[in-house]
Amino acid sequence: MAEESFDEYDMDPGEADLADRISLRRIEGIRTDLHDITEVEYRALRLERVVLVGIGSSSLSDAEVHRSFGELQLLAETAGSHVLAGIMQSRSVPDPATFLGRGKVTELTTVVSTVGADTVICDGELTPAQLRNLEDRVGVKVIDRTALILDIFAQHAKSKEGKAQVELAQLMYLRQRLRGWGASLSRQVGGRAASGAGIGGRGPGETKIETDRRRISSRISRLRAQLKQMKANRDVKRAERVRNKVPSVAIVGYTNAGKSSLLNRLTHAGVLVDDSLFATLDPTTRRCETSGGREYTMTDTVGFIRRLPTDLVEAFASTLEESMSADLLVHVVDGSDPDPAGQIAAVHEVLSTIDAASIPEQIVINKIDLVDEHTVAGLRARFPDALLVSVRTGEGLDDLLHRVEERLPELDALIQVLIPYERGDLLDRVHRQGAVESIEHTASGTLVVARVGSALSGFLQPYVVEDRTASL
């Protein structure tokens, strides 16, 4: 018994998190149709047996339509559902009333009844009217792509900040989709005994939907205030790194491209690694060193996806600032995906949204161990500046570290300092934050020639023997 307890505590944090997630199993027989729910807007998204629905424009190829549906299926399965069927309608724009045309809605109702589905997932963002009309006609719960992604984020959020960000995004989405149940739920002002309003003050007051919307708005304000405070705490840590000229590298990329695996492989971070979408929501920063001992940070960030909900981008703005303030973006791409260029375009679209498109970028194509030589040759030809690696086997990772080291921002001061032997802390700081070119031990102290940032250069001025910055 004691041995089992030791193994449990010896488990890597990421592995323990993954084990807990796998141990959660959906209970068969739980249904989510509308008859069992008293308030539609507050029911939990407990997906089980689902039917996928999409709109295919004539401008899209069959491969693009299949890829979009495949991604929707992966999202649905990540949320914990079992996909039973899929329906695609070819039309230029969605129907303004029901998303699908009248005939397809009838067909969808038949399919849902035949396969015994209890949820319909639409590959797009539904308006409140489309959501209400489609639910009324099909008779089961209907959600859109945005609600599906929000549900996945809610399942995977672990930290206090991550949970607050997800709740904020959910409330912003929900506020526009509240459903009322008629005037009978309006709040009456009451008579003179109740409030003293008297004649002219009685009648329909604030309706239940108005009350819910007001409460949601109040909660959104509180969450934004909390996130602002959390952002301030993170800014303090970031300001310390900026002041000390510690370069930062952010790992960005499409969801499930292997970003967390890369951080674990390079820094032994112990971040949760799971073959599912959006397994990582909370940024993780680890300290790294170049071959010359220079210190820099590497941060794992939340993954992106095509048509990432705007509410999520806004809610996760403070987290995404790790990418905005980075000196270099390591853009990880899944080389085994049928459309790596599409992944790159989707990531670039989000980076443009958060004003991070101008940051230097190094594309890294991962999972080359899963593709054949012909595909590898095609990737090299299509992305000549990219590095091809396999995080699982370690192939190409040394080249990646060397490239990152080369692309770190250059240090702007070349100085020669004589550091007393009792100030070993200064020598350690020069090693960590600068690039040492030569070192010599003398009778008076350690003579060091190094490239350092302006902040460290000013701190070392009392020990400067020669400032060579002008010769750079």
Coordinates of C-alpha atoms in Angstrom, one line a residue:
M1 CA 0.0 0.0 0.0
A2 CA 2.9 2.4 0.9
E3 CA 4.5 1.6 -2.4
E4 CA 1.4 2.6 -4.4
S5 CA 1.3 5.9 -2.5
F6 CA 4.9 6.6 -3.3
D7 CA 4.3 6.0 -7.1
E8 CA 1.4 8.3 -7.0
Y9 CA 3.4 11.2 -5.5
D10 CA 6.3 10.4 -7.8
M11 CA 4.2 10.9 -10.9
D12 CA 4.9 13.8 -13.2
P13 CA 2.4 16.7 -12.7
G14 CA 1.4 16.6 -16.4
E15 CA 1.0 12.8 -16.3
A16 CA -1.2 13.0 -13.2
D17 CA -3.4 15.6 -14.8
L18 CA -3.8 13.4 -17.9
A19 CA -4.6 10.4 -15.8
D20 CA -7.3 12.4 -14.0
R21 CA -8.8 13.5 -17.3
I22 CA -8.8 10.0 -18.7
S23 CA -10.5 8.6 -15.6
L24 CA -13.5 10.8 -16.2
R25 CA -16.0 8.8 -18.2
R26 CA -19.4 9.8 -19.6
I27 CA -22.3 7.9 -18.1
E28 CA -24.4 6.1 -20.7
G29 CA -28.1 6.9 -20.8
I30 CA -27.8 10.6 -19.7
R31 CA -29.8 12.6 -22.2
T32 CA -29.7 16.3 -23.0
D33 CA -33.0 16.9 -24.9
L34 CA -35.1 20.0 -24.1
H35 CA -37.9 18.1 -22.3
D36 CA -35.6 17.4 -19.3
I37 CA -34.3 20.9 -18.9
T38 CA -36.3 23.7 -17.2
E39 CA -34.0 26.6 -18.2
V40 CA -32.4 26.2 -21.6
E41 CA -29.8 28.9 -21.2
Y42 CA -28.3 27.4 -18.1
R43 CA -28.1 23.7 -19.0
A44 CA -24.7 22.0 -19.1
L45 CA -23.1 21.0 -22.4
R46 CA -23.0 17.3 -21.7
L47 CA -22.5 16.0 -25.2
E48 CA -23.1 12.4 -26.0
R49 CA -24.7 11.3 -29.2
V50 CA -24.4 14.0 -31.8
V51 CA -25.1 14.8 -35.5
L52 CA -22.8 17.3 -37.2
V53 CA -24.2 19.9 -39.6
G54 CA -22.3 22.1 -42.0
I55 CA -22.7 24.6 -44.9
G56 CA -20.5 24.0 -47.9
S57 CA -20.0 26.9 -50.3
S58 CA -19.5 26.1 -54.0
S59 CA -16.1 27.8 -53.8
L60 CA -14.8 25.2 -51.5
S61 CA -13.3 22.0 -52.8
D62 CA -14.4 18.5 -51.6
A63 CA -11.1 18.2 -49.7
E64 CA -11.6 21.5 -47.8
V65 CA -15.2 20.5 -46.9
H66 CA -14.0 17.1 -45.7
R67 CA -11.2 18.7 -43.7
S68 CA -13.6 21.2 -42.0
F69 CA -15.9 18.4 -41.1
G70 CA -13.0 16.3 -39.8
E71 CA -11.9 19.2 -37.5
L72 CA -15.5 19.6 -36.2
Q73 CA -15.6 15.9 -35.4
L74 CA -12.3 16.1 -33.5
L75 CA -13.7 19.1 -31.5
A76 CA -16.9 17.1 -30.7
E77 CA -14.9 14.1 -29.6
T78 CA -12.6 16.2 -27.5
A79 CA -15.7 17.6 -25.7
G80 CA -16.7 14.0 -24.9
S81 CA -19.3 13.1 -27.5
H82 CA -19.9 10.3 -29.9
V83 CA -20.5 11.4 -33.5
L84 CA -23.2 9.4 -35.2
A85 CA -23.8 11.2 -38.5
G86 CA -23.1 14.3 -40.5
I87 CA -25.2 16.5 -42.9
M88 CA -23.7 18.9 -45.4
Q89 CA -25.7 21.4 -47.5
S90 CA -24.3 23.3 -50.4
R91 CA -25.4 26.9 -50.4
S92 CA -23.7 30.2 -50.7
V93 CA -25.0 31.6 -47.3
P94 CA -26.7 30.1 -44.3
D95 CA -30.5 30.4 -44.1
P96 CA -31.2 33.4 -41.9
A97 CA -33.9 31.6 -40.0
T98 CA -32.6 28.0 -39.5
F99 CA -29.0 27.9 -40.8
L100 CA -30.1 25.1 -43.1
G101 CA -32.7 25.3 -45.7
R102 CA -36.3 24.0 -45.0
G103 CA -35.8 20.7 -46.7
K104 CA -32.5 20.0 -44.9
V105 CA -34.1 20.8 -41.6
T106 CA -36.7 18.1 -42.3
E107 CA -33.9 15.7 -43.3
L108 CA -32.0 16.6 -40.1
T109 CA -35.0 15.9 -37.9
T110 CA -35.4 12.5 -39.5
V111 CA -31.7 11.6 -39.0
V112 CA -31.7 12.8 -35.4
S113 CA -34.8 10.6 -34.7
T114 CA -33.4 7.6 -36.6
V115 CA -30.0 7.5 -34.9
G116 CA -31.2 8.6 -31.5
A117 CA -29.1 11.7 -31.2
D118 CA -29.6 14.2 -28.5
T119 CA -27.4 17.0 -29.7
V120 CA -26.8 18.8 -33.1
I121 CA -23.6 20.7 -33.6
C122 CA -23.5 23.3 -36.4
D123 CA -20.1 24.1 -38.1
G124 CA -20.6 27.9 -37.8
E125 CA -21.8 30.6 -35.4
L126 CA -25.6 30.6 -35.0
T127 CA -27.5 33.8 -34.4
P128 CA -29.9 33.7 -31.4
A129 CA -32.9 33.3 -33.9
Q130 CA -31.3 30.5 -35.8
L131 CA -30.5 28.7 -32.6
R132 CA -34.0 29.0 -31.2
N133 CA -35.7 28.1 -34.5
L134 CA -33.5 25.1 -35.1
E135 CA -34.0 23.7 -31.6
D136 CA -37.8 24.2 -31.8
R137 CA -38.0 22.3 -35.1
V138 CA -35.5 19.5 -34.5
G139 CA -36.5 18.9 -30.9
V140 CA -33.1 18.4 -29.4
K141 CA -30.3 20.6 -28.1
V142 CA -28.5 22.6 -30.8
I143 CA -25.1 24.3 -30.3
D144 CA -22.7 26.0 -32.7
R145 CA -19.0 25.8 -33.2
T146 CA -18.3 28.6 -30.7
A147 CA -20.3 26.9 -27.9
L148 CA -18.4 23.7 -28.6
I149 CA -15.0 25.3 -28.3
L150 CA -16.1 27.1 -25.1
D151 CA -17.1 23.8 -23.6
I152 CA -13.7 22.3 -24.4
F153 CA -12.0 25.3 -22.8
A154 CA -14.2 25.0 -19.7
Q155 CA -13.3 21.3 -19.3
H156 CA -9.5 21.9 -19.7
A157 CA -9.1 25.1 -17.6
K158 CA -7.1 24.4 -14.5
S159 CA -5.7 27.7 -13.1
K160 CA -7.8 30.4 -11.4
E161 CA -7.0 32.8 -14.3
G162 CA -7.8 30.2 -17.0
K163 CA -11.2 29.5 -15.4
A164 CA -12.0 33.2 -15.1
Q165 CA -11.1 33.7 -18.8
V166 CA -13.3 30.8 -19.9
E167 CA -16.2 32.0 -17.8
L168 CA -15.8 35.5 -19.2
A169 CA -15.9 34.2 -22.8
Q170 CA -19.0 32.0 -22.0
L171 CA -20.9 34.9 -20.4
M172 CA -20.1 37.2 -23.3
Y173 CA -21.4 34.5 -25.7
L174 CA -24.5 33.7 -23.5
R175 CA -25.5 37.3 -22.9
Q176 CA -26.7 37.6 -26.6
R177 CA -28.5 34.2 -26.5
L178 CA -30.7 34.3 -23.5
R179 CA -34.2 32.9 -24.0
G180 CA -37.3 34.2 -22.2
W181 CA -40.4 32.2 -21.4
G182 CA -43.1 34.9 -21.8
A183 CA -44.5 37.9 -19.9
S184 CA -45.6 35.8 -17.0
L185 CA -42.0 35.9 -15.7
S186 CA -41.9 39.7 -15.6
R187 CA -41.3 41.3 -12.2
Q188 CA -44.2 43.4 -10.8
V189 CA -43.5 46.6 -8.9
G190 CA -46.3 45.7 -6.5
G191 CA -48.6 47.9 -4.4
R192 CA -48.1 50.6 -1.9
A193 CA -47.3 48.1 0.8
A194 CA -44.5 46.6 -1.3
S195 CA -42.6 49.7 -2.4
G196 CA -44.7 52.8 -1.9
A197 CA -44.8 53.4 -5.7
G198 CA -48.6 53.7 -5.6
I199 CA -50.8 54.6 -8.6
G200 CA -48.8 54.7 -11.8
G201 CA -46.0 52.6 -10.4
R202 CA -47.6 49.2 -10.8
G203 CA -47.4 46.9 -13.9
P204 CA -44.9 44.8 -15.7
G205 CA -41.5 45.4 -14.3
E206 CA -38.1 44.0 -15.1
T207 CA -38.6 40.7 -16.9
K208 CA -36.6 37.6 -16.0
I209 CA -34.5 37.8 -19.1
E210 CA -33.6 41.4 -18.3
T211 CA -32.7 40.4 -14.8
D212 CA -30.5 37.6 -16.1
R213 CA -28.8 39.9 -18.6
R214 CA -28.1 42.4 -15.8
R215 CA -26.6 39.8 -13.6
I216 CA -24.5 38.5 -16.4
S217 CA -23.2 42.0 -17.2
S218 CA -22.4 42.5 -13.5
R219 CA -20.5 39.2 -13.4
I220 CA -18.6 40.1 -16.6
S221 CA -17.5 43.4 -14.9
R222 CA -16.2 41.5 -11.9
L223 CA -14.4 38.9 -14.0
R224 CA -12.7 41.7 -16.0
A225 CA -11.6 43.4 -12.8
Q226 CA -10.1 40.1 -11.5
L227 CA -8.3 39.4 -14.8
K228 CA -7.0 43.0 -14.8
Q229 CA -5.4 42.3 -11.3
M230 CA -4.0 39.0 -12.5
K231 CA -2.5 40.8 -15.6
A232 CA -0.9 43.3 -13.3
N233 CA 0.8 40.5 -11.3
R234 CA 2.1 39.0 -14.6
D235 CA 3.3 42.4 -15.8
V236 CA 5.5 42.7 -12.7
K237 CA 7.3 39.5 -13.6
R238 CA 7.5 40.5 -17.2
A239 CA 8.9 43.9 -16.4
E240 CA 11.6 42.3 -14.3
R241 CA 12.7 40.2 -17.3
V242 CA 12.5 43.3 -19.6
R243 CA 14.6 45.4 -17.2
N244 CA 17.2 42.7 -17.0
K245 CA 17.2 42.3 -20.8
V246 CA 16.2 38.6 -20.5
P247 CA 15.1 37.6 -24.1
S248 CA 11.8 35.7 -24.4
V249 CA 10.7 33.1 -26.8
A250 CA 7.0 32.1 -27.2
I251 CA 5.9 28.8 -28.7
V252 CA 2.8 29.4 -30.8
G253 CA 0.9 27.3 -33.3
Y254 CA -2.2 25.4 -34.2
T255 CA -3.8 23.3 -31.5
N256 CA -2.4 19.8 -31.1
A257 CA 0.7 20.7 -33.2
G258 CA 3.1 19.6 -30.4
K259 CA 3.9 22.9 -28.6
S260 CA 3.7 21.5 -25.1
S261 CA 5.7 18.4 -26.1
L262 CA 8.4 20.7 -27.5
L263 CA 8.6 22.7 -24.3
N264 CA 8.8 19.5 -22.2
R265 CA 11.5 18.1 -24.5
L266 CA 13.7 21.2 -24.3
T267 CA 13.1 22.3 -20.7
H268 CA 11.6 19.3 -18.8
A269 CA 8.7 21.5 -17.9
G270 CA 6.3 18.7 -17.0
V271 CA 3.4 20.3 -18.9
L272 CA 0.3 18.1 -19.7
V273 CA 0.7 16.5 -23.1
D274 CA -2.5 15.0 -24.5
D275 CA -3.4 14.0 -28.1
S276 CA -6.5 16.2 -28.1
L277 CA -7.4 19.8 -29.0
F278 CA -6.8 22.6 -26.6
A279 CA -5.1 20.4 -23.9
T280 CA -3.1 23.5 -22.9
L281 CA -4.8 26.7 -21.8
D282 CA -2.5 28.2 -19.2
P283 CA 0.8 29.6 -20.4
T284 CA 3.9 28.0 -18.9
T285 CA 7.3 29.8 -18.8
R286 CA 10.6 28.1 -18.3
R287 CA 14.2 29.3 -18.0
C288 CA 16.6 28.2 -20.8
E289 CA 20.3 28.8 -21.5
T290 CA 22.3 29.2 -24.7
S291 CA 25.4 27.1 -25.3
G292 CA 27.4 30.2 -24.0
G293 CA 25.3 30.4 -20.8
R294 CA 23.1 33.3 -21.8
E295 CA 19.7 33.1 -20.1
Y296 CA 16.3 33.4 -21.9
T297 CA 12.8 32.3 -21.3
M298 CA 10.6 29.9 -23.3
T299 CA 6.8 30.1 -23.0
D300 CA 4.1 27.6 -24.1
T301 CA 0.9 29.3 -25.2
V302 CA -2.7 28.3 -25.9
G303 CA -3.2 26.7 -29.3
F304 CA -5.1 28.4 -32.2
I305 CA -7.7 27.0 -34.6
R306 CA -9.5 28.1 -37.7
R307 CA -12.3 30.6 -36.9
L308 CA -11.3 30.9 -33.3
P309 CA -14.2 32.7 -31.5
T310 CA -13.6 36.4 -31.1
D311 CA -14.9 36.2 -27.5
L312 CA -12.2 33.8 -26.7
V313 CA -9.5 36.0 -28.2
E314 CA -10.7 38.9 -26.1
A315 CA -11.0 36.9 -22.9
F316 CA -7.5 35.4 -23.4
A317 CA -5.9 38.7 -24.3
S318 CA -3.8 38.8 -21.1
T319 CA -2.5 35.3 -21.8
L320 CA -1.8 36.0 -25.4
E321 CA 0.3 39.0 -24.4
E322 CA 3.1 36.5 -23.8
S323 CA 3.2 36.2 -27.6
M324 CA 2.8 39.9 -28.1
S325 CA 5.9 40.7 -25.9
A326 CA 8.1 37.9 -27.1
D327 CA 11.4 38.6 -28.9
L328 CA 10.9 35.5 -31.1
L329 CA 8.0 33.3 -32.0
V330 CA 8.6 29.6 -32.5
H331 CA 5.7 28.7 -34.8
V332 CA 5.0 24.9 -34.5
V333 CA 3.2 23.3 -37.4
D334 CA 1.9 19.7 -37.6
G335 CA 3.7 18.2 -40.6
S336 CA 1.4 15.2 -40.7
D337 CA -1.7 17.4 -41.2
P338 CA -3.1 17.4 -44.8
D339 CA -3.1 21.2 -44.9
P340 CA -0.1 22.7 -43.0
A341 CA -0.4 25.9 -45.0
G342 CA -3.9 26.3 -43.7
Q343 CA -2.7 25.9 -40.1
I344 CA -0.1 28.6 -40.7
A345 CA -2.6 31.0 -42.2
A346 CA -5.0 30.4 -39.3
V347 CA -2.2 31.2 -36.7
H348 CA -1.1 34.3 -38.7
E349 CA -4.7 35.5 -38.6
V350 CA -4.9 35.3 -34.8
L351 CA -1.4 36.9 -34.5
S352 CA -2.5 39.8 -36.6
T353 CA -5.6 40.2 -34.3
I354 CA -3.4 40.6 -31.2
D355 CA -0.8 42.8 -33.0
A356 CA 1.9 40.2 -32.9
A357 CA 2.4 39.7 -36.7
S358 CA 5.5 41.9 -36.8
I359 CA 7.5 39.8 -34.2
P360 CA 10.3 37.7 -35.8
E361 CA 9.1 34.1 -36.4
Q362 CA 10.7 30.8 -36.9
I363 CA 8.5 28.1 -38.4
V364 CA 9.1 24.6 -37.0
I365 CA 7.4 21.7 -38.8
N366 CA 6.9 18.9 -36.2
K367 CA 5.9 15.2 -36.5
I368 CA 8.0 14.4 -39.6
D369 CA 8.4 10.9 -38.2
L370 CA 4.8 10.3 -39.1
V371 CA 5.2 11.2 -42.8
D372 CA 7.0 9.5 -45.7
E373 CA 10.1 10.9 -47.4
H374 CA 8.1 12.2 -50.4
T375 CA 6.0 14.4 -48.0
V376 CA 9.2 15.5 -46.2
A377 CA 10.7 16.6 -49.5
G378 CA 7.6 18.5 -50.4
L379 CA 7.6 20.3 -47.0
R380 CA 11.2 21.3 -47.5
A381 CA 10.5 22.7 -50.9
R382 CA 7.3 24.5 -49.8
F383 CA 8.8 26.0 -46.6
P384 CA 12.5 26.5 -47.3
D385 CA 13.1 28.6 -44.2
A386 CA 11.4 26.2 -41.8
L387 CA 13.1 23.6 -39.6
L388 CA 11.8 20.1 -39.8
V389 CA 11.8 18.3 -36.4
S390 CA 10.3 15.4 -34.5
V391 CA 9.8 16.1 -30.9
R392 CA 9.0 12.4 -30.2
T393 CA 12.4 11.1 -31.7
G394 CA 14.4 14.3 -31.0
E395 CA 15.3 14.7 -34.7
G396 CA 16.2 18.3 -35.6
L397 CA 16.0 19.7 -32.0
D398 CA 19.7 20.6 -31.8
D399 CA 19.3 22.6 -35.0
L400 CA 16.3 24.3 -33.5
L401 CA 18.1 25.3 -30.4
H402 CA 21.0 26.6 -32.4
R403 CA 18.6 28.7 -34.6
V404 CA 16.8 30.1 -31.6
E405 CA 20.2 31.1 -30.1
E406 CA 21.2 32.8 -33.4
R407 CA 17.9 34.8 -33.6
L408 CA 17.9 36.1 -30.0
P409 CA 18.2 39.9 -29.9
E410 CA 21.8 41.1 -29.9
L411 CA 23.3 42.6 -26.8
D412 CA 24.2 46.3 -27.2
A413 CA 27.2 46.8 -25.0
L414 CA 30.7 45.2 -25.2
I415 CA 32.5 45.9 -21.9
Q416 CA 35.6 44.8 -20.0
V417 CA 35.1 44.6 -16.3
L418 CA 37.2 43.5 -13.3
I419 CA 34.9 41.8 -10.9
P420 CA 36.2 41.3 -7.3
Y421 CA 36.3 37.7 -6.1
E422 CA 33.8 38.4 -3.3
R423 CA 31.2 39.5 -5.9
G424 CA 30.6 36.1 -7.4
D425 CA 26.9 37.0 -7.8
L426 CA 27.9 39.7 -10.4
L427 CA 29.9 37.1 -12.4
D428 CA 27.0 34.7 -12.3
R429 CA 24.7 37.5 -13.6
V430 CA 27.0 38.3 -16.5
H431 CA 27.0 34.6 -17.4
R432 CA 23.2 34.4 -17.3
Q433 CA 22.3 37.7 -18.9
G434 CA 25.2 38.3 -21.2
A435 CA 27.5 36.6 -23.6
V436 CA 31.0 36.1 -22.2
E437 CA 33.8 36.4 -24.8
S438 CA 36.8 35.9 -22.5
I439 CA 37.5 35.4 -18.9
E440 CA 40.8 35.7 -16.9
H441 CA 41.6 35.3 -13.3
T442 CA 43.9 37.9 -11.9
A443 CA 45.3 38.8 -8.5
S444 CA 42.7 41.6 -8.1
G445 CA 39.7 39.7 -9.4
T446 CA 38.1 38.1 -12.5
L447 CA 38.7 40.1 -15.7
V448 CA 35.7 39.5 -18.1
V449 CA 35.0 40.7 -21.6
A450 CA 31.3 40.3 -22.4
R451 CA 28.4 41.6 -24.4
V452 CA 25.6 42.7 -22.1
G453 CA 22.4 44.6 -22.2
S454 CA 22.2 48.3 -21.4
A455 CA 20.6 47.7 -17.9
L456 CA 23.4 45.3 -16.8
S457 CA 26.0 47.5 -18.4
G458 CA 24.9 50.4 -16.2
F459 CA 24.9 48.2 -13.1
L460 CA 28.5 47.1 -13.8
Q461 CA 29.9 50.6 -14.4
P462 CA 31.9 50.7 -11.1
Y463 CA 33.9 47.7 -12.3
V464 CA 34.5 48.7 -15.9
V465 CA 38.1 48.6 -17.1
E466 CA 37.2 49.4 -20.7
D467 CA 33.9 50.1 -22.5
R468 CA 34.1 48.9 -26.1
T469 CA 30.6 49.7 -27.2
A470 CA 31.7 52.3 -29.7
S471 CA 33.7 49.6 -31.5
L472 CA 30.6 47.4 -32.2

